[in-house]
Amino acid sequence: GIALFPQAGIAIGLVLIVENEPLFTPFSDYITAIVLGAVVVSEMIGPILTDLAIRKSGEVNKSRARLLDFLHEEYILVGLQENDKWKALAELAGFMHRVHAIREISQADLVNSIVEREKKMSTGIGEGLAVPHGMIEGGPKIRGAMGISHKGIDYDAIDGKPVHLIILIATPEAHYDQHLQVLAGIAKIFGQDQEIMHHNNRAKTAAAVHDILPPRPSYAGNCYI
């Protein structure tokens, strides 16, 4: 309950409504003073109470990887030009290396890491989705990029269907546990929600794709997405 104590935005918004409502004109000054005073108090002690609530719940230091952290609009490439699987992977890897400004590994070595993993087993998990990934020695976090192919790519997917959506991941070796969680989260969201897949395939811009993605973090399995 004490985690609900902080409040400001809605209260201030209601104050503005009251001030602009003629019916409340005789009382608006009093309402504004009382509400804004309460907001000041709650903003001073609210964070302390929220911290206490988190500690009492036992959730301290249990944050998990957020899948969509690396799927911002600038990391989405719409209209992959290559139809060949290996060329498409190289195209998307080059895009990811550039937009993330990756310094821990060269673009060529990143492509090689992805290709070597792909040769062991296809990452085309079905229903038009592929999740290729490569491991890198260093780096602060998992990075990724999404590629959309309207034409479809012959990817040797497990269901034999062409791939239209590729989510490419580069994971530092120290973050392998989070890597598994991210893969599970991607499969759960994109593999089971065909509505998202359908709209992604039709999207013409990165902004349109980003708007289709879940608008806020939610919990799925062992991964915040």
mmCIF file of C-alpha atoms in Angstrom:
data_model
loop_
_atom_site.group_PDB
_atom_site.id
_atom_site.type_symbol
_atom_site.label_atom_id
_atom_site.label_comp_id
_atom_site.label_asym_id
_atom_site.label_seq_id
_atom_site.Cartn_x
_atom_site.Cartn_y
_atom_site.Cartn_z
ATOM 1 C CA GLY A 1 0.000 0.000 0.000
ATOM 2 C CA ILE A 2 2.718 2.495 0.847
ATOM 3 C CA ALA A 3 4.045 2.166 -2.716
ATOM 4 C CA LEU A 4 0.896 4.009 -3.858
ATOM 5 C CA PHE A 5 1.696 7.097 -1.786
ATOM 6 C CA PRO A 6 3.664 9.057 -4.452
ATOM 7 C CA GLN A 7 1.328 11.099 -6.630
ATOM 8 C CA ALA A 8 1.719 14.259 -8.664
ATOM 9 C CA GLY A 9 0.755 14.163 -12.323
ATOM 10 C CA ILE A 10 -2.961 13.414 -12.074
ATOM 11 C CA ALA A 11 -3.385 15.615 -8.994
ATOM 12 C CA ILE A 12 -1.785 18.601 -10.715
ATOM 13 C CA GLY A 13 -3.888 17.952 -13.810
ATOM 14 C CA LEU A 14 -7.054 18.008 -11.702
ATOM 15 C CA VAL A 15 -5.938 21.295 -10.125
ATOM 16 C CA LEU A 16 -5.680 22.849 -13.590
ATOM 17 C CA ILE A 17 -9.169 21.608 -14.421
ATOM 18 C CA VAL A 18 -10.537 23.098 -11.193
ATOM 19 C CA GLU A 19 -8.886 26.461 -11.886
ATOM 20 C CA ASN A 20 -10.513 26.622 -15.326
ATOM 21 C CA GLU A 21 -13.953 25.590 -14.106
ATOM 22 C CA PRO A 22 -16.147 28.625 -13.235
ATOM 23 C CA LEU A 23 -18.202 26.558 -10.800
ATOM 24 C CA PHE A 24 -15.157 26.173 -8.527
ATOM 25 C CA THR A 25 -13.930 29.778 -8.771
ATOM 26 C CA PRO A 26 -14.764 30.657 -5.124
ATOM 27 C CA PHE A 27 -12.768 27.659 -3.871
ATOM 28 C CA SER A 28 -10.061 27.193 -6.521
ATOM 29 C CA ASP A 29 -7.330 29.007 -4.565
ATOM 30 C CA TYR A 30 -7.912 26.843 -1.500
ATOM 31 C CA ILE A 31 -8.056 23.623 -3.545
ATOM 32 C CA THR A 32 -4.877 24.531 -5.426
ATOM 33 C CA ALA A 33 -2.968 25.341 -2.232
ATOM 34 C CA ILE A 34 -4.070 22.156 -0.477
ATOM 35 C CA VAL A 35 -3.442 19.812 -3.408
ATOM 36 C CA LEU A 36 -0.074 21.293 -4.368
ATOM 37 C CA GLY A 37 0.984 21.223 -0.715
ATOM 38 C CA ALA A 38 0.056 17.532 -0.547
ATOM 39 C CA VAL A 39 1.959 16.892 -3.771
ATOM 40 C CA VAL A 40 5.109 18.511 -2.335
ATOM 41 C CA VAL A 41 4.892 16.346 0.765
ATOM 42 C CA SER A 42 4.231 13.152 -1.184
ATOM 43 C CA GLU A 43 7.108 13.845 -3.586
ATOM 44 C CA MET A 44 9.444 14.285 -0.628
ATOM 45 C CA ILE A 45 8.542 11.110 1.257
ATOM 46 C CA GLY A 46 7.019 9.068 -1.568
ATOM 47 C CA PRO A 47 10.328 7.736 -2.977
ATOM 48 C CA ILE A 48 11.390 6.713 0.531
ATOM 49 C CA LEU A 49 8.157 4.777 1.075
ATOM 50 C CA THR A 50 8.381 3.184 -2.388
ATOM 51 C CA ASP A 51 11.933 2.032 -1.652
ATOM 52 C CA LEU A 52 10.722 0.585 1.641
ATOM 53 C CA ALA A 53 7.864 -1.217 -0.106
ATOM 54 C CA ILE A 54 10.219 -2.781 -2.656
ATOM 55 C CA ARG A 55 12.553 -3.950 0.098
ATOM 56 C CA LYS A 56 9.697 -5.414 2.145
ATOM 57 C CA SER A 57 8.428 -7.274 -0.922
ATOM 58 C CA GLY A 58 11.822 -8.929 -1.407
ATOM 59 C CA GLU A 59 12.196 -7.593 -4.961
ATOM 60 C CA VAL A 60 15.449 -5.684 -4.435
ATOM 61 C CA ASN A 61 18.194 -6.528 -6.977
ATOM 62 C CA LYS A 62 15.882 -8.808 -8.950
ATOM 63 C CA SER A 63 15.494 -6.708 -12.081
ATOM 64 C CA ARG A 64 15.610 -8.658 -15.334
ATOM 65 C CA ALA A 65 16.560 -7.822 -18.883
ATOM 66 C CA ARG A 66 14.046 -5.701 -20.755
ATOM 67 C CA LEU A 67 13.650 -7.161 -24.206
ATOM 68 C CA LEU A 68 12.405 -4.035 -25.887
ATOM 69 C CA ASP A 69 15.308 -1.934 -24.631
ATOM 70 C CA PHE A 70 17.129 -2.674 -27.882
ATOM 71 C CA LEU A 71 14.088 -2.533 -30.156
ATOM 72 C CA HIS A 72 13.724 1.200 -30.407
ATOM 73 C CA GLU A 73 12.792 2.725 -33.740
ATOM 74 C CA GLU A 74 16.407 3.459 -34.693
ATOM 75 C CA TYR A 75 17.279 -0.239 -34.404
ATOM 76 C CA ILE A 76 14.609 -1.410 -36.862
ATOM 77 C CA LEU A 77 15.421 -1.938 -40.539
ATOM 78 C CA VAL A 78 12.379 -2.192 -42.794
ATOM 79 C CA GLY A 79 12.761 -3.624 -46.262
ATOM 80 C CA LEU A 80 15.714 -6.001 -46.111
ATOM 81 C CA GLN A 81 17.077 -6.093 -49.634
ATOM 82 C CA GLU A 82 18.632 -9.561 -49.624
ATOM 83 C CA ASN A 83 16.582 -12.704 -50.246
ATOM 84 C CA ASP A 84 19.476 -15.060 -49.506
ATOM 85 C CA LYS A 85 19.697 -16.079 -45.857
ATOM 86 C CA TRP A 86 23.414 -15.469 -45.406
ATOM 87 C CA LYS A 87 23.406 -12.157 -47.256
ATOM 88 C CA ALA A 88 20.376 -11.003 -45.254
ATOM 89 C CA LEU A 89 22.160 -11.861 -41.999
ATOM 90 C CA ALA A 90 25.227 -9.924 -43.112
ATOM 91 C CA GLU A 91 23.038 -6.960 -44.109
ATOM 92 C CA LEU A 92 21.254 -6.861 -40.749
ATOM 93 C CA ALA A 93 24.489 -7.448 -38.798
ATOM 94 C CA GLY A 94 26.092 -4.500 -40.589
ATOM 95 C CA PHE A 95 23.092 -2.354 -39.742
ATOM 96 C CA MET A 96 23.214 -3.385 -36.074
ATOM 97 C CA HIS A 97 26.970 -2.840 -35.829
ATOM 98 C CA ARG A 98 26.526 0.666 -37.224
ATOM 99 C CA VAL A 99 23.486 1.912 -35.299
ATOM 100 C CA HIS A 100 24.722 0.524 -31.968
ATOM 101 C CA ALA A 101 28.251 1.816 -32.623
ATOM 102 C CA ILE A 102 29.673 -1.518 -31.452
ATOM 103 C CA ARG A 103 33.373 -1.275 -30.646
ATOM 104 C CA GLU A 104 34.012 -4.599 -28.888
ATOM 105 C CA ILE A 105 34.018 -6.582 -32.136
ATOM 106 C CA SER A 106 34.510 -5.762 -35.798
ATOM 107 C CA GLN A 107 31.607 -6.047 -38.209
ATOM 108 C CA ALA A 108 33.271 -8.951 -40.011
ATOM 109 C CA ASP A 109 33.859 -10.865 -36.781
ATOM 110 C CA LEU A 110 30.281 -10.211 -35.685
ATOM 111 C CA VAL A 111 28.983 -11.640 -38.957
ATOM 112 C CA ASN A 112 31.249 -14.666 -38.554
ATOM 113 C CA SER A 113 29.973 -15.283 -35.028
ATOM 114 C CA ILE A 114 26.370 -15.176 -36.231
ATOM 115 C CA VAL A 115 27.063 -17.387 -39.243
ATOM 116 C CA GLU A 116 28.930 -20.004 -37.194
ATOM 117 C CA ARG A 117 26.005 -20.222 -34.772
ATOM 118 C CA GLU A 118 23.539 -20.439 -37.636
ATOM 119 C CA LYS A 119 25.406 -23.290 -39.296
ATOM 120 C CA LYS A 120 24.916 -25.440 -36.193
ATOM 121 C CA MET A 121 21.121 -25.148 -36.320
ATOM 122 C CA SER A 122 18.688 -22.861 -38.075
ATOM 123 C CA THR A 123 17.314 -20.079 -35.899
ATOM 124 C CA GLY A 124 14.187 -19.862 -38.041
ATOM 125 C CA ILE A 125 11.704 -20.856 -35.337
ATOM 126 C CA GLY A 126 8.643 -20.838 -37.573
ATOM 127 C CA GLU A 127 5.689 -18.655 -38.578
ATOM 128 C CA GLY A 128 7.977 -16.223 -40.396
ATOM 129 C CA LEU A 129 10.247 -15.478 -37.417
ATOM 130 C CA ALA A 130 14.002 -15.984 -37.040
ATOM 131 C CA VAL A 131 16.176 -15.111 -34.049
ATOM 132 C CA PRO A 132 19.842 -15.376 -35.082
ATOM 133 C CA HIS A 133 22.427 -14.472 -32.484
ATOM 134 C CA GLY A 134 26.118 -14.203 -31.904
ATOM 135 C CA MET A 135 28.353 -14.042 -28.840
ATOM 136 C CA ILE A 136 30.928 -11.307 -28.296
ATOM 137 C CA GLU A 137 33.669 -11.156 -25.676
ATOM 138 C CA GLY A 138 32.826 -7.804 -24.114
ATOM 139 C CA GLY A 139 30.212 -5.101 -24.017
ATOM 140 C CA PRO A 140 27.900 -3.561 -21.425
ATOM 141 C CA LYS A 141 24.652 -5.293 -22.420
ATOM 142 C CA ILE A 142 22.729 -7.325 -24.980
ATOM 143 C CA ARG A 143 22.199 -5.414 -28.199
ATOM 144 C CA GLY A 144 19.981 -6.226 -31.106
ATOM 145 C CA ALA A 145 18.209 -5.127 -34.246
ATOM 146 C CA MET A 146 15.049 -6.070 -36.071
ATOM 147 C CA GLY A 147 14.848 -6.582 -39.808
ATOM 148 C CA ILE A 148 11.653 -6.793 -41.880
ATOM 149 C CA SER A 149 11.613 -8.558 -45.260
ATOM 150 C CA HIS A 150 8.416 -8.013 -47.212
ATOM 151 C CA LYS A 151 9.486 -10.471 -49.921
ATOM 152 C CA GLY A 152 10.446 -13.225 -47.512
ATOM 153 C CA ILE A 153 13.736 -15.059 -47.078
ATOM 154 C CA ASP A 154 14.397 -18.744 -47.706
ATOM 155 C CA TYR A 155 15.776 -19.396 -44.252
ATOM 156 C CA ASP A 156 15.549 -23.174 -43.716
ATOM 157 C CA ALA A 157 13.054 -22.520 -40.905
ATOM 158 C CA ILE A 158 11.702 -25.485 -38.970
ATOM 159 C CA ASP A 159 8.289 -25.151 -40.641
ATOM 160 C CA GLY A 160 9.735 -24.562 -44.106
ATOM 161 C CA LYS A 161 8.048 -21.155 -44.437
ATOM 162 C CA PRO A 162 9.865 -18.001 -45.603
ATOM 163 C CA VAL A 163 11.087 -15.660 -42.884
ATOM 164 C CA HIS A 164 9.751 -12.103 -42.830
ATOM 165 C CA LEU A 165 10.910 -10.953 -39.398
ATOM 166 C CA ILE A 166 14.478 -11.309 -38.128
ATOM 167 C CA ILE A 167 15.493 -10.269 -34.615
ATOM 168 C CA LEU A 168 19.284 -10.308 -34.430
ATOM 169 C CA ILE A 169 20.999 -10.370 -31.042
ATOM 170 C CA ALA A 170 24.622 -9.802 -30.016
ATOM 171 C CA THR A 171 25.295 -10.977 -26.459
ATOM 172 C CA PRO A 172 28.402 -10.412 -24.340
ATOM 173 C CA GLU A 173 29.615 -13.709 -22.882
ATOM 174 C CA ALA A 174 29.079 -12.409 -19.343
ATOM 175 C CA HIS A 175 25.354 -11.945 -20.058
ATOM 176 C CA TYR A 176 24.585 -15.453 -21.284
ATOM 177 C CA ASP A 177 21.869 -16.052 -18.659
ATOM 178 C CA GLN A 178 20.009 -12.943 -19.807
ATOM 179 C CA HIS A 179 20.541 -14.094 -23.389
ATOM 180 C CA LEU A 180 18.449 -17.207 -22.741
ATOM 181 C CA GLN A 181 15.714 -15.126 -21.134
ATOM 182 C CA VAL A 182 15.619 -12.753 -24.090
ATOM 183 C CA LEU A 183 15.329 -15.620 -26.578
ATOM 184 C CA ALA A 184 12.466 -17.106 -24.579
ATOM 185 C CA GLY A 185 10.720 -13.739 -24.409
ATOM 186 C CA ILE A 186 11.008 -13.144 -28.152
ATOM 187 C CA ALA A 187 9.631 -16.577 -28.951
ATOM 188 C CA LYS A 188 6.725 -16.054 -26.566
ATOM 189 C CA ILE A 189 5.676 -12.644 -27.852
ATOM 190 C CA PHE A 190 6.375 -12.829 -31.562
ATOM 191 C CA GLY A 191 5.944 -16.565 -31.992
ATOM 192 C CA GLN A 192 2.507 -16.694 -30.392
ATOM 193 C CA ASP A 193 1.023 -13.335 -31.404
ATOM 194 C CA GLN A 194 0.321 -13.636 -35.116
ATOM 195 C CA GLU A 195 -1.417 -10.255 -35.101
ATOM 196 C CA ILE A 196 1.909 -8.561 -34.334
ATOM 197 C CA MET A 197 3.632 -10.622 -37.030
ATOM 198 C CA HIS A 198 0.951 -9.760 -39.584
ATOM 199 C CA HIS A 199 1.145 -6.018 -38.960
ATOM 200 C CA ASN A 200 4.950 -6.062 -38.889
ATOM 201 C CA ASN A 201 5.043 -7.700 -42.300
ATOM 202 C CA ARG A 202 2.838 -4.952 -43.729
ATOM 203 C CA ALA A 203 4.614 -2.018 -42.067
ATOM 204 C CA LYS A 204 6.474 0.325 -44.391
ATOM 205 C CA THR A 205 8.551 2.319 -41.891
ATOM 206 C CA ALA A 206 10.515 1.696 -38.700
ATOM 207 C CA ALA A 207 8.146 4.048 -36.864
ATOM 208 C CA ALA A 208 5.164 1.946 -37.923
ATOM 209 C CA VAL A 209 6.853 -1.248 -36.714
ATOM 210 C CA HIS A 210 7.759 0.347 -33.387
ATOM 211 C CA ASP A 211 4.153 1.446 -32.870
ATOM 212 C CA ILE A 212 3.035 -2.168 -33.281
ATOM 213 C CA LEU A 213 5.340 -3.445 -30.542
ATOM 214 C CA PRO A 214 3.987 -3.751 -26.983
ATOM 215 C CA PRO A 215 3.840 -0.145 -25.668
ATOM 216 C CA ARG A 216 5.042 -0.881 -22.137
ATOM 217 C CA PRO A 217 7.121 -3.520 -20.327
ATOM 218 C CA SER A 218 5.123 -6.596 -19.351
ATOM 219 C CA TYR A 219 6.094 -9.888 -17.780
ATOM 220 C CA ALA A 220 6.294 -13.110 -19.736
ATOM 221 C CA GLY A 221 7.824 -16.249 -18.304
ATOM 222 C CA ASN A 222 11.181 -15.277 -16.864
ATOM 223 C CA CYS A 223 11.700 -12.153 -18.922
ATOM 224 C CA TYR A 224 10.405 -8.612 -18.681
ATOM 225 C CA ILE A 225 9.481 -7.545 -22.164
#
